[in-house]
CSV table of C-alpha atoms (C1' of nucleotides) and ligand atoms in Angstrom, one decimal:
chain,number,residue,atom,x,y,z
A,15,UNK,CA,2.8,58.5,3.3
A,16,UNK,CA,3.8,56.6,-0.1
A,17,UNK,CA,1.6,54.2,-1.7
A,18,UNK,CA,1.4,50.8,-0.6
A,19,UNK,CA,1.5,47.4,-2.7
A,20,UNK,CA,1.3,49.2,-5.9
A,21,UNK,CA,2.5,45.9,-7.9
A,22,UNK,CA,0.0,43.9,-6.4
A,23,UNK,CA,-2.6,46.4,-6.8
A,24,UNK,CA,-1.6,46.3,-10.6
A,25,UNK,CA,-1.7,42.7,-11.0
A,26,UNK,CA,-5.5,42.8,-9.3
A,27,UNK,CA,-6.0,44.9,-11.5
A,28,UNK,CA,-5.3,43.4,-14.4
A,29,UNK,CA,-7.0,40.4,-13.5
A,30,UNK,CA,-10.2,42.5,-12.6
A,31,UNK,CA,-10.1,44.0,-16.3
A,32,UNK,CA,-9.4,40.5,-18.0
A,33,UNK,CA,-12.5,38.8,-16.6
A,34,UNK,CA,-15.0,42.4,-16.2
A,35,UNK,CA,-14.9,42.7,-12.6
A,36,UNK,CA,-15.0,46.1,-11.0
A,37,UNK,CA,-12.5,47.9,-8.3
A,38,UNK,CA,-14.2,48.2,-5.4
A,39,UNK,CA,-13.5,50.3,-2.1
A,40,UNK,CA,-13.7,46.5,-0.2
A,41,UNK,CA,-11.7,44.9,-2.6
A,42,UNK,CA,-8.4,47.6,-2.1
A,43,UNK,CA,-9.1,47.2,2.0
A,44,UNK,CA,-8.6,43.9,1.8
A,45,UNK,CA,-6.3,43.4,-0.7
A,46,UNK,CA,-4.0,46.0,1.6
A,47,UNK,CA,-4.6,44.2,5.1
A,48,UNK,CA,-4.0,40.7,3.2
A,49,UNK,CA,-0.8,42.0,2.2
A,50,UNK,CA,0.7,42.6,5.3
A,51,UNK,CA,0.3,38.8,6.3
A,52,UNK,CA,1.8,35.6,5.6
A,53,UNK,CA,-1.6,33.5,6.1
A,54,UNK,CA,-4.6,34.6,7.8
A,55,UNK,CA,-7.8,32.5,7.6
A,56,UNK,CA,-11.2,34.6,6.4
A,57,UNK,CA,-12.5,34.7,10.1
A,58,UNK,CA,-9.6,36.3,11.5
A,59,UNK,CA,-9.3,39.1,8.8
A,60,UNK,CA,-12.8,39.1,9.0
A,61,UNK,CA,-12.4,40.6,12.9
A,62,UNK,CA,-9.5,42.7,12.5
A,63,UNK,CA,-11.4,44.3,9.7
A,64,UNK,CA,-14.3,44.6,11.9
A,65,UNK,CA,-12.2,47.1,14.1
A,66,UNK,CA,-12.3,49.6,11.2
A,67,UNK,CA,-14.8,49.2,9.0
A,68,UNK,CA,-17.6,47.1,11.1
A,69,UNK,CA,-20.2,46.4,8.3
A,70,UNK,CA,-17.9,44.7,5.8
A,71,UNK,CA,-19.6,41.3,5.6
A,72,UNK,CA,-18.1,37.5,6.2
A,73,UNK,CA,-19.0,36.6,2.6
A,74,UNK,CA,-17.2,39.2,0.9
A,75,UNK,CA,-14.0,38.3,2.6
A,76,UNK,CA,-14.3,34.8,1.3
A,77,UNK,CA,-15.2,36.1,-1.7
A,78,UNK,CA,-12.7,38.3,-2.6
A,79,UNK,CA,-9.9,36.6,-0.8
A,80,UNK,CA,-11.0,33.7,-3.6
A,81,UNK,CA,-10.2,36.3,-5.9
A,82,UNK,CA,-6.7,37.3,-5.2
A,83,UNK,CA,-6.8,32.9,-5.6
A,84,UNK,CA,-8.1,33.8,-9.0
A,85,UNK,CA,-5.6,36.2,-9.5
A,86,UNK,CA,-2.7,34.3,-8.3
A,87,UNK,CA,-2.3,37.0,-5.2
A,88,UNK,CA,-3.5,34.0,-3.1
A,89,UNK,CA,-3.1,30.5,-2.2
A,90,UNK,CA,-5.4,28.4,0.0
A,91,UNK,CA,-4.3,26.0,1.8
A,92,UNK,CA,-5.7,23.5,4.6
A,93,UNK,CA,-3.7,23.4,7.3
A,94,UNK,CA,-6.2,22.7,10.1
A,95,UNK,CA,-9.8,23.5,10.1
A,96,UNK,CA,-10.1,26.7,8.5
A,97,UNK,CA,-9.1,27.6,5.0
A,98,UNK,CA,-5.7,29.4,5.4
A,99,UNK,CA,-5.1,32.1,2.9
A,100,UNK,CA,-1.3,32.2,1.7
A,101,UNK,CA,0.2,35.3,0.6
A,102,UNK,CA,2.1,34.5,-2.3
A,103,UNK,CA,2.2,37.8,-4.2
A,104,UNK,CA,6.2,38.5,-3.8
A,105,UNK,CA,7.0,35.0,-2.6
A,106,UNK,CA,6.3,32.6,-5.4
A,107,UNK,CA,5.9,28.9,-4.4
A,108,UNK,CA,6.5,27.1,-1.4
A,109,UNK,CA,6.0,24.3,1.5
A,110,UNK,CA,5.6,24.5,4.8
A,111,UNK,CA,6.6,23.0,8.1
A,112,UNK,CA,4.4,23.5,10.8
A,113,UNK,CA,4.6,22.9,14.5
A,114,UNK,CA,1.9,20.8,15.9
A,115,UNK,CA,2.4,22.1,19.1
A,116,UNK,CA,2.6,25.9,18.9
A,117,UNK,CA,0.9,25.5,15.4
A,118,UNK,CA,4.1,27.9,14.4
A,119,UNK,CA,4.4,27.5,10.4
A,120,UNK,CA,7.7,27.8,8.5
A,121,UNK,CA,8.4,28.2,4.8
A,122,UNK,CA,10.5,26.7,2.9
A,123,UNK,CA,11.7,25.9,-0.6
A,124,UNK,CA,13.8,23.1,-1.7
A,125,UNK,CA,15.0,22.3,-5.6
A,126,UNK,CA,16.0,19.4,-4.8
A,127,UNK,CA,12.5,17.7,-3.1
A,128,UNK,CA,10.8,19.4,-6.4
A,129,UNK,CA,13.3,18.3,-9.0
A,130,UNK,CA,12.2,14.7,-7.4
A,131,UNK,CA,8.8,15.2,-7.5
A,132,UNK,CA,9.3,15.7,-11.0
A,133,UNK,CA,11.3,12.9,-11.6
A,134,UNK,CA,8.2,10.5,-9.8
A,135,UNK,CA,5.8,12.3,-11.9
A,136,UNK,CA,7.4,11.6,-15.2
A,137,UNK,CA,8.0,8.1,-13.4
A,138,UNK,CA,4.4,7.9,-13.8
A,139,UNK,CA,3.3,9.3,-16.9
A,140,UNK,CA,2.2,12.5,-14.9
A,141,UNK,CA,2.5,16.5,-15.8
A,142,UNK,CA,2.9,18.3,-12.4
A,143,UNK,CA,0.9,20.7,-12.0
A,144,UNK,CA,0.4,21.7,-8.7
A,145,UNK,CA,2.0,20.0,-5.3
A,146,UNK,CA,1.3,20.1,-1.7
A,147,UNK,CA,3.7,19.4,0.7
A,148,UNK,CA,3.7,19.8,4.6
A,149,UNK,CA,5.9,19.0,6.8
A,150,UNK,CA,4.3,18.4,10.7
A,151,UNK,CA,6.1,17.7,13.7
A,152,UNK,CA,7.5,19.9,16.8
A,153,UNK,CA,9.7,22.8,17.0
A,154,UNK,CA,12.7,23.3,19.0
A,155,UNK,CA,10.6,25.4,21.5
A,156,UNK,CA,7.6,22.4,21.6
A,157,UNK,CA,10.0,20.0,22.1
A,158,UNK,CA,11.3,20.7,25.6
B,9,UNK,CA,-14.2,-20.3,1.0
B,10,UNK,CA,-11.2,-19.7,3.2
B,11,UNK,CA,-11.4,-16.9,5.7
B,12,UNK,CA,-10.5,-13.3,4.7
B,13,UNK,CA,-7.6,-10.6,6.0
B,14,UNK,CA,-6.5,-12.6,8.9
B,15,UNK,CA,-4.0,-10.8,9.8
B,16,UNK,CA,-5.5,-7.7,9.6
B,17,UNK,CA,-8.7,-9.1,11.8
B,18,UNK,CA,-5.6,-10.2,14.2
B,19,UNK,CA,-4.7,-6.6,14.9
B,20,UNK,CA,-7.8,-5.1,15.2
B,21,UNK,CA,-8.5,-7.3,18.0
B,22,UNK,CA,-5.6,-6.6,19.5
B,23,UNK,CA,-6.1,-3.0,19.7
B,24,UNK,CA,-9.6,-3.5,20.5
B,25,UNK,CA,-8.5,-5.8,23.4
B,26,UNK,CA,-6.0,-3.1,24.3
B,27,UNK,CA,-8.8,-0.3,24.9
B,28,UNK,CA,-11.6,-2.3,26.5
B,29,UNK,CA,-13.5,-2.0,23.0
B,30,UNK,CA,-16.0,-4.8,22.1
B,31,UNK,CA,-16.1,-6.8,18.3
B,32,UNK,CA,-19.0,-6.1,16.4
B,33,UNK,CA,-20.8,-7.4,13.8
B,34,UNK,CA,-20.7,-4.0,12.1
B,35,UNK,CA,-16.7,-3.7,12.9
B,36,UNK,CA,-15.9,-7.1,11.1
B,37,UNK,CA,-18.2,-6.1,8.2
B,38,UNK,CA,-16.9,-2.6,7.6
B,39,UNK,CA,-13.3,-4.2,8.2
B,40,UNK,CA,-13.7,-6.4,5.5
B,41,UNK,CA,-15.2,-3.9,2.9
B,42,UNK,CA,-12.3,-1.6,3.7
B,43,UNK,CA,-9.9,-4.0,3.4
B,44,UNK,CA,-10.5,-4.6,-0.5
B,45,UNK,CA,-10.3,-0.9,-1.0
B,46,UNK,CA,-7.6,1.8,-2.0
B,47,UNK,CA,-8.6,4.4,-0.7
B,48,UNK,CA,-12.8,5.3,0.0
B,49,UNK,CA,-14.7,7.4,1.5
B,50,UNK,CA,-16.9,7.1,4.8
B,51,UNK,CA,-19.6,8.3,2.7
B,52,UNK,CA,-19.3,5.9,-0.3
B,53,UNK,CA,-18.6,2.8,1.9
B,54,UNK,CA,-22.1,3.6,3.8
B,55,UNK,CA,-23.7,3.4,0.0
B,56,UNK,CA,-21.8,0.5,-0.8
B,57,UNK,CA,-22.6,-1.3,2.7
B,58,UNK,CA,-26.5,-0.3,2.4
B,59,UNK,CA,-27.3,-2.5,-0.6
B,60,UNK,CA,-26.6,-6.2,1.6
B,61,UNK,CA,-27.0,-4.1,4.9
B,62,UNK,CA,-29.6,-1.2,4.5
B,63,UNK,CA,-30.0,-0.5,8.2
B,64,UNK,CA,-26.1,0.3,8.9
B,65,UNK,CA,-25.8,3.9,9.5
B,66,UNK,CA,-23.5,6.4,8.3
B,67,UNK,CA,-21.8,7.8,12.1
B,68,UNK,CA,-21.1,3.8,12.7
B,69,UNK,CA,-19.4,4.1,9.3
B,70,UNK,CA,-17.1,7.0,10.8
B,71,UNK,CA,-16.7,5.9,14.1
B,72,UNK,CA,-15.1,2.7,12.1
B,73,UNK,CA,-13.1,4.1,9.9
B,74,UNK,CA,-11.7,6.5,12.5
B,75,UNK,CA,-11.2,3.4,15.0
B,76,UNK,CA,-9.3,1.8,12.3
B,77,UNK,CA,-7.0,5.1,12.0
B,78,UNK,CA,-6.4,4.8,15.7
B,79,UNK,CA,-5.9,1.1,15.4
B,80,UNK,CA,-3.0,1.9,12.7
B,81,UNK,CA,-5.5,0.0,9.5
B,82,UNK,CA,-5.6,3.3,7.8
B,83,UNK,CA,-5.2,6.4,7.4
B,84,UNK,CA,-7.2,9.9,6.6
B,85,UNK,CA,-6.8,12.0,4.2
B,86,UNK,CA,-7.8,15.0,2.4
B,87,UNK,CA,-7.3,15.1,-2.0
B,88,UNK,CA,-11.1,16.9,-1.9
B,89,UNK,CA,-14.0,18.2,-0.2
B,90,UNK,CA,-14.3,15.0,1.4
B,91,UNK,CA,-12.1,12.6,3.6
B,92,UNK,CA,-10.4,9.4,2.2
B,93,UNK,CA,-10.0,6.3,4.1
B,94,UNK,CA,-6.7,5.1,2.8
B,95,UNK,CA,-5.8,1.8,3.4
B,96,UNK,CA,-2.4,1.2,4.9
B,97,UNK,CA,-2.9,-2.4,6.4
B,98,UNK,CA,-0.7,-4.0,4.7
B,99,UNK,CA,0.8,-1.2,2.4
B,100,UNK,CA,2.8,1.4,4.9
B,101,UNK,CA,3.9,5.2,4.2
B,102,UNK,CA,3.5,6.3,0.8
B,103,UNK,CA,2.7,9.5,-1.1
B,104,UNK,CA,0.1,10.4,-4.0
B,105,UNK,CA,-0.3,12.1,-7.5
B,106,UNK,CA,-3.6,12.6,-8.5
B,107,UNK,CA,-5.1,13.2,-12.0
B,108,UNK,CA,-7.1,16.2,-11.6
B,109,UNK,CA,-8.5,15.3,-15.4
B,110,UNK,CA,-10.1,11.9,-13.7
B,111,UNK,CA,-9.2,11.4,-10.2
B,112,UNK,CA,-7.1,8.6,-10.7
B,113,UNK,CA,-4.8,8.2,-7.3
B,114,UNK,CA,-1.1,6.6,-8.0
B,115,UNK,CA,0.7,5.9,-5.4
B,116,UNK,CA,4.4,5.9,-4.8
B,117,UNK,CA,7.0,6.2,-2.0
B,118,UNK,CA,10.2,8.0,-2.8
B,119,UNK,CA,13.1,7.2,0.1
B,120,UNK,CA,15.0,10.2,-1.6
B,121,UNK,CA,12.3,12.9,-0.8
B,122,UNK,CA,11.9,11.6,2.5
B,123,UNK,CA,14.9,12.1,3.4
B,124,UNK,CA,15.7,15.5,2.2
B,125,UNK,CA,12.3,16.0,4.1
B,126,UNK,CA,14.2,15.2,7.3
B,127,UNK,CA,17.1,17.3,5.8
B,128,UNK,CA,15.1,20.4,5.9
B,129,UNK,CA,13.3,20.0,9.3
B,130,UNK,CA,16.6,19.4,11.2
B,131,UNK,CA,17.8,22.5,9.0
B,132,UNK,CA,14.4,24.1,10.9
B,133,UNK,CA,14.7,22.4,14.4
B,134,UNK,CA,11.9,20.7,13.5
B,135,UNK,CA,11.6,17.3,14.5
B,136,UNK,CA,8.9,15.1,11.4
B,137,UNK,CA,6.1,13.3,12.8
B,138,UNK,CA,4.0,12.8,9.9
B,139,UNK,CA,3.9,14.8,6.5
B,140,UNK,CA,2.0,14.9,3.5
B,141,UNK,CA,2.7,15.2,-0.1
B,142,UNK,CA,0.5,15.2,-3.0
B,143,UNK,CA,1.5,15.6,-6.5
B,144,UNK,CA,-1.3,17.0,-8.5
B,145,UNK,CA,-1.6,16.9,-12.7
B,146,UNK,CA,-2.6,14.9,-15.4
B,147,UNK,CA,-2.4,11.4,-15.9
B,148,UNK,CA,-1.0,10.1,-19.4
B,149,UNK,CA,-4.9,9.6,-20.6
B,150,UNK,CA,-6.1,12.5,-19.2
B,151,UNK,CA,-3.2,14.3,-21.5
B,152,UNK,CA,-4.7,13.1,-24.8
C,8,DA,C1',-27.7,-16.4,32.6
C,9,DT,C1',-26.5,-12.0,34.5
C,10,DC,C1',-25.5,-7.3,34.0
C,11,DA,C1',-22.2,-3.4,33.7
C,12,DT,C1',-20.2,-1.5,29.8
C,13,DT,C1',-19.8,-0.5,25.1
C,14,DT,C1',-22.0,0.1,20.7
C,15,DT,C1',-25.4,1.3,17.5
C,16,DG,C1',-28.7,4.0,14.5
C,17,DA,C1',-31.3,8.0,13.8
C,18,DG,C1',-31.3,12.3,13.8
C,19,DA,C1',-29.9,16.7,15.8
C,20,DC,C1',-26.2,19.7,15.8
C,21,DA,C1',-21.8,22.2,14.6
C,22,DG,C1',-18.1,24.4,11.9
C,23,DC,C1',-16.8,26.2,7.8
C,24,DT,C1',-17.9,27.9,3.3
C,25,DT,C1',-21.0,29.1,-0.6
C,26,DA,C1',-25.6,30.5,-2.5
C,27,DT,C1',-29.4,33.7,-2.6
C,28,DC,C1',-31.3,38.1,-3.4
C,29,DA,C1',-32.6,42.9,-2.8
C,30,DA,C1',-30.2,47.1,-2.4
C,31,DT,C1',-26.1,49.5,-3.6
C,32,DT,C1',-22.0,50.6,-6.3
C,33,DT,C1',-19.2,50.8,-10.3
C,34,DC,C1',-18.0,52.4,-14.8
C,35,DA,C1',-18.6,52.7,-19.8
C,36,DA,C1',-21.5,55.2,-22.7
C,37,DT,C1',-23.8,59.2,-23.4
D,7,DA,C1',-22.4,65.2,-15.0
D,8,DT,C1',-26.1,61.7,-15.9
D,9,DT,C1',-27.7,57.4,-17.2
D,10,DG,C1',-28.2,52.5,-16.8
D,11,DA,C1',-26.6,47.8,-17.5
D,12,DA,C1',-23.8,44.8,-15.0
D,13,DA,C1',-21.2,43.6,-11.0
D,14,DT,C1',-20.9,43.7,-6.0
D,15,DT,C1',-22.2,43.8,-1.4
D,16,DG,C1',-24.1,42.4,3.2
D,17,DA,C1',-27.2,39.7,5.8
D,18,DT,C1',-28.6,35.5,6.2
D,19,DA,C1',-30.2,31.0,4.5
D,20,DA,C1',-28.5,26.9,2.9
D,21,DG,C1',-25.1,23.2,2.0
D,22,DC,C1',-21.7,19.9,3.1
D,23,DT,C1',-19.1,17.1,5.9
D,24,DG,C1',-18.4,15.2,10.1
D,25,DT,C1',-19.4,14.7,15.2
D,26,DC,C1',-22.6,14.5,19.2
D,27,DT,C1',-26.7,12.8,21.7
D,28,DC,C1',-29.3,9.3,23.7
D,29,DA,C1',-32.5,5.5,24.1
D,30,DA,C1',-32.3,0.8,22.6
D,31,DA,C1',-29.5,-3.2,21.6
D,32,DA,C1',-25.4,-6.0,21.7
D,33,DT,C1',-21.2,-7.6,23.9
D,34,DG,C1',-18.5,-10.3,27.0
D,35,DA,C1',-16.5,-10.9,31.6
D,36,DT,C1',-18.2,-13.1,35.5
E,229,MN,MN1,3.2,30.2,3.2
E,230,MN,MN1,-2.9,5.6,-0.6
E,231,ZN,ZN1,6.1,24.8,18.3
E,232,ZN,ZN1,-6.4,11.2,-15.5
DNA sequence: ATCATTTTGAGACAGCTTATCAATTTCAAT
DNA sequence: ATTGAAATTGATAAGCTGTCTCAAAATGAT
């Protein structure tokens, strides 16, 4: 089988080099089962990596997944409870709607709200630099 | 002196009367410390409260603050680590930026976001209940 | 004034995340 | 390939924020 996530795998390792942090066999796992979500939270990835490799420890999940953060791999974002961890290595920015009911989240990306944001920012004497914006209500399933 | 947030007493009492909840001493003094606030946290008000009322203790201070969510007074919400009291009495829906330089908190409402919120959820069978958008950067000062 | 019901305060507890630290692994320099 | 300084790991303790517990006190309808 063909390599996976070779331009992600790059980009961790560049960051790794630019601030002397070392590849490790962990670091690849996780970076590889991280990329074949759209958020997962540390506990969950925590059990389904448990499956395989049952000594891999809580702390390093959290560790590392604040890494690919670091990296810019990663986004965390508080949806509920627990930290979820966004993959944004091939997606770039974007807001969410999510479903208070099924708790199902959509993505989404709109110019327009961000050209706005902008627009109140500058309003305000303000540089952007980050945003958070979710949406929560019920989907067409949740609402009967 | 003439008495203080009336109105806002008014409809605390009414939701209190509403539930079978009793007025406090504690309720009327927290409601009138929150009421000259922006936005505070339960943990602050507690340290603020203790200097003219040392014996008030911090869960009354949450139970308050959350009684006044459910009672429509404010509103939670998360910029940081902790939770902010934000006071919507007499104020209604609005948004944030925050100065990541010095933790200033502007506030502004923007009737065009809002409604290319809506634009998008309907886009998403979504149906809003609540939402939350936070601009984060720097302020003009924090800029240099 | 009585008294069932609600509230309070102090501290225990819980959920999530980070800190600690000895043992192990990595990797650049031999 | 071997060495060894530096980084990383795993287990668990600790930290932080917020809620729960429960006996004592306060409230307010009667
Ligand atoms: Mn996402
Ligand atoms: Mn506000
Ligand atoms: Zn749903
Ligand atoms: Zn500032």
């Amino acid at each position: 089988m063909a390599a996976k996530h070779v331009k992600e795998m790059e980009a961790l390792k560049e960051h790794l080099g630019k601030h002397q942090l070392k590849l490790t066999r962990q670091r690849e796992l996780i970076l590889n089962a991280f990329l074949r979500q759209e958020h997962i939270t540390a506990e969950a990835m925590y059990h389904q990596l448990a499956k395989s490799d049952p000594h891999l420890g809580l702390a390093t999940i959290y560790r590392t997944l604040n890494l690919f953060c670091d990296a810019g791999l990663a986004q965390a974002r508080h949806f509920g409870s627990q930290t979820q961890y966004d993959n944004i290595a091939h997606k770039g920015h974007h807001d969410h709607l999510i479903c208070t009911g099924c708790d199902k989240i959509v993505e989404f990306e709109n110019c327009d709200i961000e050209r706005l944001q902008e627009e109140v920012a500058t309003q305000n004497g303000f540089i952007i630099k980050t945003h958070r914006l979710e949406l929560y209500g019920l989907c067409s399933r949740c609402r009967h």
